[in-house]
Coordinates of C-alpha atoms in Angstrom, one line a residue:
X517 CA 0.0 0.1 0.1
X518 CA 1.2 3.6 -0.8
X519 CA 0.2 6.3 1.7
X520 CA -0.8 9.7 0.1
X521 CA -1.1 12.5 2.5
X522 CA -2.4 16.1 2.1
X523 CA -4.9 15.2 -0.6
X524 CA -7.1 18.3 -1.0
X525 CA -10.5 17.8 -2.6
X526 CA -13.2 20.5 -3.0
X527 CA -16.0 20.1 -0.3
X528 CA -18.6 19.5 -3.0
X529 CA -16.6 17.0 -5.0
X530 CA -18.4 14.0 -6.2
X531 CA -15.4 12.4 -7.9
X532 CA -14.6 8.9 -6.4
X533 CA -11.6 8.7 -4.3
X534 CA -10.1 6.1 -6.4
X535 CA -9.9 8.4 -9.3
X536 CA -8.8 11.0 -7.2
X537 CA -5.8 8.9 -5.9
X538 CA -5.0 7.7 -9.7
X539 CA -4.4 11.2 -10.7
X540 CA -2.3 12.1 -7.8
X541 CA -0.2 9.1 -8.6
X542 CA -0.2 9.8 -12.1
X543 CA -1.8 6.1 -12.7
X544 CA -4.8 4.9 -14.8
X545 CA -7.5 4.4 -12.7
X546 CA -7.4 0.6 -13.6
X547 CA -4.3 0.7 -11.8
X548 CA -5.7 1.5 -8.4
X549 CA -7.2 -1.5 -6.9
X550 CA -8.4 -0.2 -3.6
X551 CA -8.4 2.8 -1.3
X552 CA -8.6 2.9 2.6
X553 CA -9.3 6.5 4.1
X554 CA -7.1 6.9 6.9
X555 CA -8.0 10.4 7.9
X556 CA -10.5 13.1 6.8
X557 CA -10.6 16.5 7.9
X558 CA -12.1 19.9 6.8
X559 CA -10.1 23.0 6.1
X560 CA -12.9 25.6 6.3
X561 CA -10.5 28.5 6.9
X562 CA -11.7 30.5 3.7
X563 CA -8.5 32.4 3.4
X564 CA -7.8 34.5 0.1
X565 CA -10.9 33.3 -1.2
X566 CA -9.8 29.6 -1.3
X567 CA -13.0 27.2 -1.3
X568 CA -13.6 24.8 1.3
X569 CA -11.7 21.5 1.2
X570 CA -11.8 18.4 2.6
X571 CA -8.0 17.1 3.3
X572 CA -7.3 13.3 3.1
X573 CA -4.8 10.8 4.0
X574 CA -5.3 7.7 1.9
X575 CA -3.8 4.3 1.7
X576 CA -3.9 3.1 -2.0
X577 CA -3.3 -0.1 -3.5
X578 CA -1.8 0.3 -6.8
X579 CA 0.1 -1.9 -9.4
X580 CA 3.7 -1.8 -9.6
X581 CA 3.8 0.0 -6.1
X582 CA 7.7 -0.2 -6.0
X583 CA 7.8 1.8 -9.2
X584 CA 5.3 4.2 -8.3
X585 CA 7.2 5.0 -5.0
X586 CA 10.5 5.2 -7.0
X587 CA 8.6 8.2 -9.3
X588 CA 7.8 10.2 -6.1
X589 CA 10.8 9.5 -4.0
X590 CA 11.2 13.3 -3.7
X591 CA 7.9 13.8 -2.6
X592 CA 7.1 14.0 1.3
X593 CA 3.3 13.3 0.7
X594 CA 3.8 10.0 -0.8
X595 CA 5.4 7.2 1.0
X596 CA 5.0 3.4 1.8
X597 CA 2.0 2.8 4.1
X598 CA 3.2 1.9 7.6
X599 CA 2.2 -1.8 8.7
X600 CA -0.3 -2.1 11.2
X601 CA 0.5 -3.4 14.7
X602 CA -2.4 -5.1 16.5
X603 CA -2.4 -5.1 20.3
X604 CA -1.2 -8.4 21.5
X605 CA -2.8 -9.4 24.9
X606 CA -1.6 -12.7 26.0
X607 CA -3.9 -15.2 28.3
X608 CA -2.9 -15.3 31.9
X609 CA -3.3 -18.5 33.9
X610 CA -6.1 -18.5 36.4
X611 CA -6.0 -16.5 39.6
X612 CA -7.5 -17.2 42.9
X613 CA -8.8 -13.4 43.3
X614 CA -10.4 -11.8 40.4
X615 CA -9.8 -8.3 39.5
X616 CA -12.5 -5.6 40.3
X617 CA -13.4 -2.8 38.1
X618 CA -15.3 0.0 40.0
X619 CA -17.5 2.0 37.5
X620 CA -18.5 1.1 33.9
X621 CA -17.9 4.4 32.0
X622 CA -15.2 4.4 29.4
X623 CA -12.2 3.8 31.6
X624 CA -14.0 0.9 33.3
X625 CA -15.1 -0.4 30.2
X626 CA -11.9 -0.7 28.5
X627 CA -10.0 -1.9 31.8
X628 CA -12.5 -4.7 32.1
X629 CA -12.1 -5.4 28.2
X630 CA -8.6 -5.8 28.5
X631 CA -8.6 -8.2 31.8
X632 CA -11.5 -10.4 30.1
X633 CA -9.3 -10.7 27.1
X634 CA -6.4 -11.8 29.3
X635 CA -8.7 -14.5 30.9
X636 CA -8.9 -12.9 34.2
X637 CA -12.7 -12.8 34.5
X638 CA -13.1 -9.4 35.9
X639 CA -15.8 -8.2 38.0
X640 CA -17.3 -5.0 37.3
X641 CA -19.3 -2.8 39.8
X642 CA -21.5 -0.1 38.7
X643 CA -23.4 2.1 41.1
X644 CA -25.9 2.8 38.5
X645 CA -28.6 1.1 36.3
X646 CA -28.0 -1.0 33.0
X647 CA -28.4 1.4 30.1
X648 CA -32.0 0.5 29.2
X649 CA -33.5 1.1 32.7
X650 CA -31.1 4.2 33.1
X651 CA -32.5 5.9 29.7
X652 CA -36.0 5.4 31.2
X653 CA -34.8 7.0 34.5
X654 CA -33.3 9.9 32.7
X655 CA -36.3 10.5 30.5
X656 CA -38.6 10.5 33.4
X657 CA -36.4 13.2 35.1
X658 CA -36.3 15.4 31.9
X659 CA -40.3 15.1 31.7
X660 CA -41.1 15.4 35.4
X661 CA -38.4 16.6 37.3
X662 CA -38.3 13.3 39.4
X663 CA -34.5 12.6 39.9
X664 CA -33.1 9.1 40.7
X665 CA -29.7 9.9 42.5
X666 CA -28.5 6.4 41.7
X667 CA -29.7 6.5 38.0
X668 CA -29.1 9.8 36.0
X669 CA -26.9 11.5 33.6
X670 CA -23.9 11.0 35.6
X671 CA -24.4 7.3 37.2
X672 CA -25.2 4.2 35.1
X673 CA -23.9 2.1 32.4
X674 CA -21.5 4.0 29.8
X675 CA -20.6 6.6 32.4
X676 CA -21.7 10.4 31.8
X677 CA -20.3 10.1 28.1
X678 CA -23.4 8.1 27.2
X679 CA -25.7 11.4 27.7
X680 CA -23.4 13.5 25.6
X681 CA -22.3 14.4 22.0
X682 CA -20.3 11.0 21.9
X683 CA -17.2 12.7 20.7
X684 CA -14.3 10.5 20.2
X685 CA -11.8 13.0 19.6
X686 CA -8.3 11.6 20.5
X687 CA -5.6 13.9 21.3
X688 CA -3.2 11.3 21.8
X689 CA -1.0 9.5 19.1
X690 CA -0.9 6.3 21.2
X691 CA -1.5 3.4 18.9
X692 CA -3.8 1.7 21.2
X693 CA -6.3 4.3 20.3
X694 CA -7.1 2.3 17.4
X695 CA -8.1 -0.6 19.6
X696 CA -10.7 1.5 21.0
X697 CA -12.1 2.4 17.8
X698 CA -12.1 -0.9 16.4
X699 CA -13.9 -2.1 19.5
X700 CA -16.5 0.6 19.1
X701 CA -17.0 -0.3 15.3
X702 CA -17.5 -4.1 16.4
X703 CA -19.9 -2.8 18.9
X704 CA -22.1 -1.0 16.1
X705 CA -20.7 2.5 15.4
X706 CA -20.5 3.5 11.9
X707 CA -16.9 2.8 10.3
X708 CA -16.3 6.4 9.7
X709 CA -15.2 6.9 13.2
X710 CA -11.9 5.3 11.9
X711 CA -10.8 8.3 9.9
X712 CA -13.0 11.4 10.8
X713 CA -10.9 14.1 12.3
X714 CA -13.8 14.8 14.8
X715 CA -15.6 11.6 15.2
X716 CA -18.8 11.2 17.2
X717 CA -21.3 8.5 18.0
X718 CA -24.1 10.6 19.4
X719 CA -26.3 9.4 22.3
X720 CA -28.7 7.4 20.3
X721 CA -26.0 5.0 19.1
X722 CA -24.0 5.2 22.1
X723 CA -26.7 3.6 24.4
X724 CA -26.5 0.6 22.1
X725 CA -22.8 0.4 21.8
X726 CA -22.2 0.3 25.4
X727 CA -24.4 -2.7 25.8
X728 CA -22.7 -4.5 23.2
X729 CA -19.3 -3.9 24.9
X730 CA -20.8 -5.1 28.1
X731 CA -22.1 -8.4 26.3
X732 CA -18.6 -8.9 24.9
X733 CA -16.8 -8.5 28.1
X734 CA -19.2 -11.2 29.7
X735 CA -18.7 -13.4 26.5
X736 CA -14.9 -13.2 27.3
X737 CA -15.7 -14.4 31.1
X738 CA -16.4 -11.0 33.0
X739 CA -19.2 -10.3 35.1
X740 CA -21.0 -7.0 35.2
X741 CA -23.3 -6.0 38.3
X742 CA -25.5 -3.1 38.5
X743 CA -26.8 -1.0 41.6
X744 CA -23.4 -2.3 43.2
X745 CA -21.9 1.0 44.9
X746 CA -18.5 0.3 46.2
X747 CA -18.8 2.0 49.7
X748 CA -15.5 1.3 51.3
X749 CA -12.1 -0.2 50.4
X750 CA -9.7 -2.2 52.7
X751 CA -6.0 -1.9 52.7
X752 CA -3.7 -4.2 54.4
X753 CA 0.2 -3.7 54.6
X754 CA 0.2 -0.8 51.9
X755 CA -1.9 -3.0 49.5
X756 CA -5.6 -3.2 48.4
X757 CA -7.1 -6.2 50.1
X758 CA -11.0 -6.1 49.6
X759 CA -13.9 -3.8 48.6
X760 CA -17.3 -3.4 50.3
X761 CA -20.3 -3.1 48.2
X762 CA -23.7 -1.3 49.2
X763 CA -22.3 -1.4 52.8
X764 CA -22.8 -5.2 53.4
X765 CA -20.8 -7.4 50.9
X766 CA -17.2 -7.9 51.3
X767 CA -15.1 -9.0 48.4
X768 CA -11.6 -9.9 48.6
X769 CA -9.1 -8.8 45.7
X770 CA -5.6 -7.6 45.1
X771 CA -6.5 -5.6 42.0
X772 CA -8.9 -2.7 41.8
X773 CA -9.5 -0.2 39.1
X774 CA -11.1 2.9 40.3
X775 CA -13.1 4.2 37.3
X776 CA -15.6 6.3 39.4
X777 CA -16.3 9.1 37.3
X778 CA -16.0 13.0 38.0
X779 CA -19.2 13.1 39.9
X780 CA -19.0 10.2 42.5
X781 CA -18.7 12.8 45.3
X782 CA -19.6 10.2 48.1
X783 CA -16.8 7.9 46.7
X784 CA -14.3 10.7 46.9
X785 CA -15.2 11.4 50.5
X786 CA -14.9 7.6 51.3
X787 CA -11.5 7.3 49.7
X788 CA -10.2 10.6 51.5
X789 CA -11.3 9.0 54.9
X790 CA -9.8 5.7 54.0
X791 CA -6.3 7.7 53.7
X792 CA -5.7 7.7 49.8
X793 CA -3.5 10.4 48.9
X794 CA -5.6 12.9 47.0
X795 CA -5.0 16.5 45.7
X796 CA -7.1 19.3 44.5
X797 CA -6.9 20.4 40.9
X798 CA -8.4 23.0 38.7
X799 CA -11.4 22.7 36.6
X800 CA -13.9 25.2 35.0
X801 CA -17.5 26.3 35.6
X802 CA -19.8 28.4 33.5
X803 CA -23.0 28.6 31.6
X804 CA -24.3 26.9 28.4
X805 CA -24.9 29.0 25.3
X806 CA -27.4 28.3 22.5
X807 CA -27.6 29.6 18.9
X808 CA -29.7 28.6 15.7
X809 CA -27.5 25.6 14.0
X810 CA -27.9 27.7 10.7
X811 CA -26.2 30.6 12.4
X812 CA -23.1 28.7 13.3
X813 CA -23.0 26.9 9.7
X814 CA -22.8 30.3 8.3
X815 CA -20.4 31.6 10.8
X816 CA -18.2 28.7 9.7
X817 CA -18.6 27.9 6.0
X818 CA -19.9 31.3 4.6
X819 CA -21.8 30.8 1.4
X820 CA -21.4 27.1 1.3
X821 CA -23.6 26.8 4.4
X822 CA -26.3 24.5 4.0
X823 CA -24.6 22.3 1.4
X824 CA -25.4 18.6 2.0
X825 CA -21.8 17.9 1.5
X826 CA -20.8 19.5 4.7
X827 CA -21.0 18.3 8.3
X828 CA -23.1 20.1 11.0
X829 CA -20.6 22.9 11.8
X830 CA -19.0 23.3 15.2
X831 CA -16.7 26.0 16.8
X832 CA -13.9 26.4 19.3
X833 CA -13.6 29.8 21.3
X834 CA -10.7 30.8 23.6
X835 CA -10.2 33.9 25.8
X836 CA -7.5 35.0 28.2
X837 CA -8.9 37.4 30.6
X838 CA -6.3 40.1 31.1
X839 CA -7.8 41.1 34.4
X840 CA -6.9 38.1 36.7
X841 CA -5.5 35.9 33.8
X842 CA -8.3 33.4 34.0
X843 CA -8.9 31.4 30.8
X844 CA -12.4 31.4 29.2
X845 CA -13.2 28.7 26.4
X846 CA -16.0 26.8 24.8
X847 CA -16.1 23.2 26.1
X848 CA -18.3 20.2 24.8
X849 CA -19.7 22.0 22.0
X850 CA -22.8 20.1 20.7
X851 CA -23.8 20.8 17.1
X852 CA -27.5 20.1 16.5
X853 CA -27.9 19.1 20.0
X854 CA -29.8 19.7 23.5
X855 CA -28.9 21.2 26.7
X856 CA -29.9 18.6 29.2
X857 CA -30.6 18.4 33.1
X858 CA -27.5 16.4 34.3
X859 CA -28.2 16.5 38.2
X860 CA -27.0 13.6 40.2
X861 CA -27.9 15.1 43.6
X862 CA -31.2 16.5 45.0
X863 CA -31.9 20.0 45.1
X864 CA -28.9 20.8 42.9
X865 CA -29.0 21.7 39.2
X866 CA -26.2 21.0 36.7
X867 CA -26.5 21.2 32.7
X868 CA -24.8 19.4 30.1
X869 CA -25.0 19.1 26.3
X870 CA -25.7 16.2 24.1
X871 CA -26.8 15.6 20.7
X872 CA -27.7 12.4 18.6
X873 CA -25.7 10.9 15.7
X874 CA -27.5 13.1 13.1
X875 CA -27.0 16.3 15.0
X876 CA -30.2 17.6 13.6
X877 CA -32.2 19.5 16.5
X878 CA -31.4 22.8 14.7
X879 CA -29.7 24.1 17.8
X880 CA -26.2 24.4 18.5
X881 CA -25.1 24.6 22.1
X882 CA -21.8 24.6 24.1
X883 CA -20.6 25.3 27.8
X884 CA -18.7 28.4 28.1
X885 CA -16.3 27.9 31.0
X886 CA -14.2 30.1 33.3
X887 CA -11.0 28.2 34.9
X888 CA -11.1 28.1 38.7
X889 CA -8.1 26.8 40.7
X890 CA -7.7 25.4 44.4
X891 CA -7.1 28.9 45.8
X892 CA -10.8 29.8 44.9
X893 CA -11.9 27.4 47.6
X894 CA -9.2 27.5 50.0
X895 CA -6.8 24.7 48.6
X896 CA -8.4 21.8 50.7
X897 CA -8.9 18.5 48.7
X898 CA -12.4 18.2 48.7
X899 CA -12.9 22.1 48.5
X900 CA -13.7 21.8 44.8
X901 CA -16.7 19.6 45.4
X902 CA -18.1 22.0 48.2
X903 CA -17.5 24.6 45.3
X904 CA -19.5 22.9 42.9
X905 CA -22.2 21.8 45.3
X906 CA -22.6 25.7 46.3
X907 CA -23.1 26.5 42.6
X908 CA -25.6 23.8 42.0
X909 CA -27.6 24.6 44.9
X910 CA -27.8 28.2 43.7
X911 CA -28.9 27.2 40.2
X912 CA -31.6 24.9 41.6
X913 CA -32.9 27.6 43.8
X914 CA -32.7 30.5 40.9
X915 CA -34.8 28.2 38.5
X916 CA -37.6 27.9 41.1
X917 CA -36.7 24.9 43.1
X918 CA -38.3 22.1 40.9
X919 CA -35.3 21.5 38.5
X920 CA -36.1 24.1 35.9
X921 CA -32.7 25.8 35.0
X922 CA -32.1 29.7 35.2
X923 CA -31.9 31.2 31.9
X924 CA -31.0 34.8 30.9
X925 CA -30.1 36.4 27.6
X926 CA -26.6 37.7 26.8
X927 CA -27.7 41.1 26.6
X928 CA -29.4 41.1 30.1
X929 CA -26.3 39.2 31.4
X930 CA -23.8 41.8 30.2
X931 CA -26.2 44.7 31.6
X932 CA -27.6 43.2 34.8
X933 CA -31.2 43.0 33.7
X934 CA -33.9 40.3 33.5
X935 CA -36.2 41.8 30.8
X936 CA -35.8 39.4 27.7
X937 CA -38.1 36.4 27.4
X938 CA -38.2 36.0 23.7
X939 CA -34.9 34.5 22.7
X940 CA -33.5 34.0 19.2
X941 CA -33.9 30.2 20.0
X942 CA -36.0 28.5 22.5
X943 CA -33.9 27.2 25.3
X944 CA -33.7 23.3 24.9
X945 CA -33.3 22.3 28.5
X946 CA -35.9 20.3 30.1
X947 CA -37.9 19.9 32.3
X948 CA -38.0 23.6 31.4
X949 CA -36.5 27.1 32.3
X950 CA -37.0 30.3 34.2
X951 CA -35.8 33.8 33.7
X952 CA -33.3 34.7 36.3
X953 CA -30.3 37.1 36.9
X954 CA -27.3 34.4 36.2
X955 CA -24.9 37.1 37.8
X956 CA -26.1 35.9 41.3
X957 CA -25.1 32.4 40.1
X958 CA -21.5 32.5 39.2
X959 CA -18.8 34.0 41.5
X960 CA -18.2 37.4 40.6
X961 CA -14.9 37.1 39.2
X962 CA -16.0 34.4 36.9
X963 CA -19.0 36.5 35.9
X964 CA -16.6 39.2 35.0
X965 CA -14.2 37.2 33.1
X966 CA -17.1 35.6 31.1
X967 CA -18.7 39.1 30.3
X968 CA -15.5 40.3 29.0
X969 CA -15.2 36.9 26.8
X970 CA -18.7 37.5 25.4
X971 CA -17.8 41.0 24.6
X972 CA -14.5 40.1 22.8
X973 CA -16.0 37.2 20.8
X974 CA -18.9 39.4 19.6
X975 CA -16.2 41.9 18.1
X976 CA -14.7 38.9 16.2
X977 CA -17.9 37.2 15.3
X978 CA -20.9 39.7 15.2
X979 CA -24.2 37.8 16.7
X980 CA -22.3 35.2 18.5
X981 CA -22.9 37.2 21.8
X982 CA -26.3 38.7 20.4
X983 CA -28.4 40.4 22.9
X984 CA -31.0 37.7 22.5
X985 CA -28.7 34.6 22.6
X986 CA -30.0 32.4 25.7
X987 CA -27.5 31.4 28.5
X988 CA -28.5 28.5 30.7
X989 CA -26.9 27.5 34.1
X990 CA -24.7 25.9 35.6
X991 CA -22.0 23.9 34.0
X992 CA -20.2 22.6 36.8
X993 CA -19.0 19.1 35.9
X994 CA -16.3 19.8 33.4
X995 CA -13.8 17.6 34.9
X996 CA -12.7 16.0 38.4
X997 CA -12.5 18.4 41.1
X998 CA -9.7 16.6 42.8
X999 CA -7.0 13.7 41.6
X1000 CA -6.2 10.4 43.0
X1001 CA -2.4 10.7 43.1
X1002 CA -0.8 7.5 41.3
X1003 CA 2.7 6.2 40.7
X1004 CA 3.6 7.4 37.0
X1005 CA 5.4 4.2 36.1
X1006 CA 3.0 1.7 37.6
X1007 CA -0.4 3.6 37.4
X1008 CA -1.1 2.3 40.8
X1009 CA -2.2 4.5 43.8
X1010 CA 0.8 5.9 45.8
X1011 CA -1.4 4.8 48.7
X1012 CA -2.0 1.3 48.1
X1013 CA -0.4 -1.3 45.6
X1014 CA -3.0 -3.0 43.4
X1015 CA -5.2 0.0 43.4
X1016 CA -5.6 1.8 39.9
X1017 CA -7.3 5.1 39.9
X1018 CA -8.4 5.4 36.3
X1019 CA -10.2 7.8 33.9
X1020 CA -12.0 11.4 34.6
X1021 CA -12.7 10.6 38.1
X1022 CA -9.0 9.9 39.0
X1023 CA -8.1 13.2 37.3
X1024 CA -5.9 11.7 34.7
X1025 CA -8.3 11.8 31.7
X1026 CA -11.0 14.1 29.8
X1027 CA -13.4 12.7 27.2
X1028 CA -14.5 9.0 26.0
X1029 CA -11.1 8.3 24.4
X1030 CA -8.6 9.6 26.9
X1031 CA -10.6 7.7 29.6
X1032 CA -10.8 4.6 27.8
X1033 CA -7.1 4.7 26.9
X1034 CA -6.3 5.3 30.7
X1035 CA -8.3 2.3 31.6
X1036 CA -6.7 0.1 29.0
X1037 CA -3.2 1.3 30.1
X1038 CA -3.8 0.6 33.8
X1039 CA -4.9 -2.9 32.9
X1040 CA -1.9 -3.6 30.7
X1041 CA 0.3 -2.3 33.5
X1042 CA -1.4 -4.9 35.5
X1043 CA -0.7 -7.8 33.3
X1044 CA 2.8 -6.7 33.2
X1045 CA 3.0 -6.8 36.9
X1046 CA 1.5 -10.2 37.4
X1047 CA 3.6 -11.7 34.8

């Protein structure tokens, strides 16, 4: 195979890739016997009148490969395709104690997936419900405001990512990312996730994918229990010895993979009480902003907006506040999605963004977040949790105390008013919204930084911070509020051998792919240890 890099194709071209590859290699189309798309991105910069273009990396099967490569030996964009190197997981002999995986989000799923492939029959303990029951519980909450603290957007099969945009963006070049992608494809995702620059699954598909991954883990010898919350851990002589489930069942083990997620506040408190070394960490808080998707498409694509050849447009915003130095940025941008109720504790309100695979709601939303640091809450380990809870309690009260979310137009937010009732797009949050002054929600320094960012973005992209654009609060679960400190080499907790903090909840990942990779790497480190 020959790898062809940086192949630019007009966004509306319908010419087959085989023909384009043949033209690039100066070969007859008959000489090309196959094309594999390795990567596809969209260059939408529109500089100097240049048209939008897709940029490809292709692996091409062609006759007389050696001769063709010789013709292009001075061309840095044409070279031999590198060989694929699949991950090899050797089977380990039977052991007396089973490894335990706590949490069945991305980190827990792929830790269990590796352990099951190795023949170790892992036991997965998930505090929430299976994805089918969980979907019903979430739908009831959105429709009626009746929250189940054990089964919601944060807790249950698939983790918080199940009710999100389902982004599979990988910022790591680790080759093991490919194993995660292939596992997703085998579980039912579209094959395009192999090569898209910004692949996503969407909540509607992800619900089925996590169920299939669970079935595969079980097929390989693993076990998955739902409504099984780890309420205590037992350490002996500096090593993990047992876990306690639901306050009653004690299970002996010498390996625990803690994929608890960033919202397991009671578990953080239990681990801190148990003596695990933890440290506070920075995260970010803010509001959700919503626009008509048509506006975002036009902002990004210009006259090409609306073309069936183009994906639903997204955006990335950043701003460094010169007053105080806080960073302000967009996060979890959901094209064609919804703002959703994501609470996991009673009388506290949290927002998040999600979308389905087709991203066809007609509304774009994104979190606009302001960085906060341990100094903002006194630097104590669990102070970030207290900080989050205070914001969420305030949001609950501002919305009326029935899980309606407080909402305010950008114009009113900037001027300190609450006059606007008609927004450029109806807020999508369910079970509903109530107009309120969001300046009473965020800390004053965060409000000031966000206001300056909105003004700056409006000067660069007129309409983005339009006076009738709605803001909804509060977004407070962008990442873990603390970190479970671990040994860099072994990935074990510095407090206990055999205890592997993994994923977002451990403070070492952010997003589906990085969390999945973190769980996979920890399981592989354990396999190396026991070999």
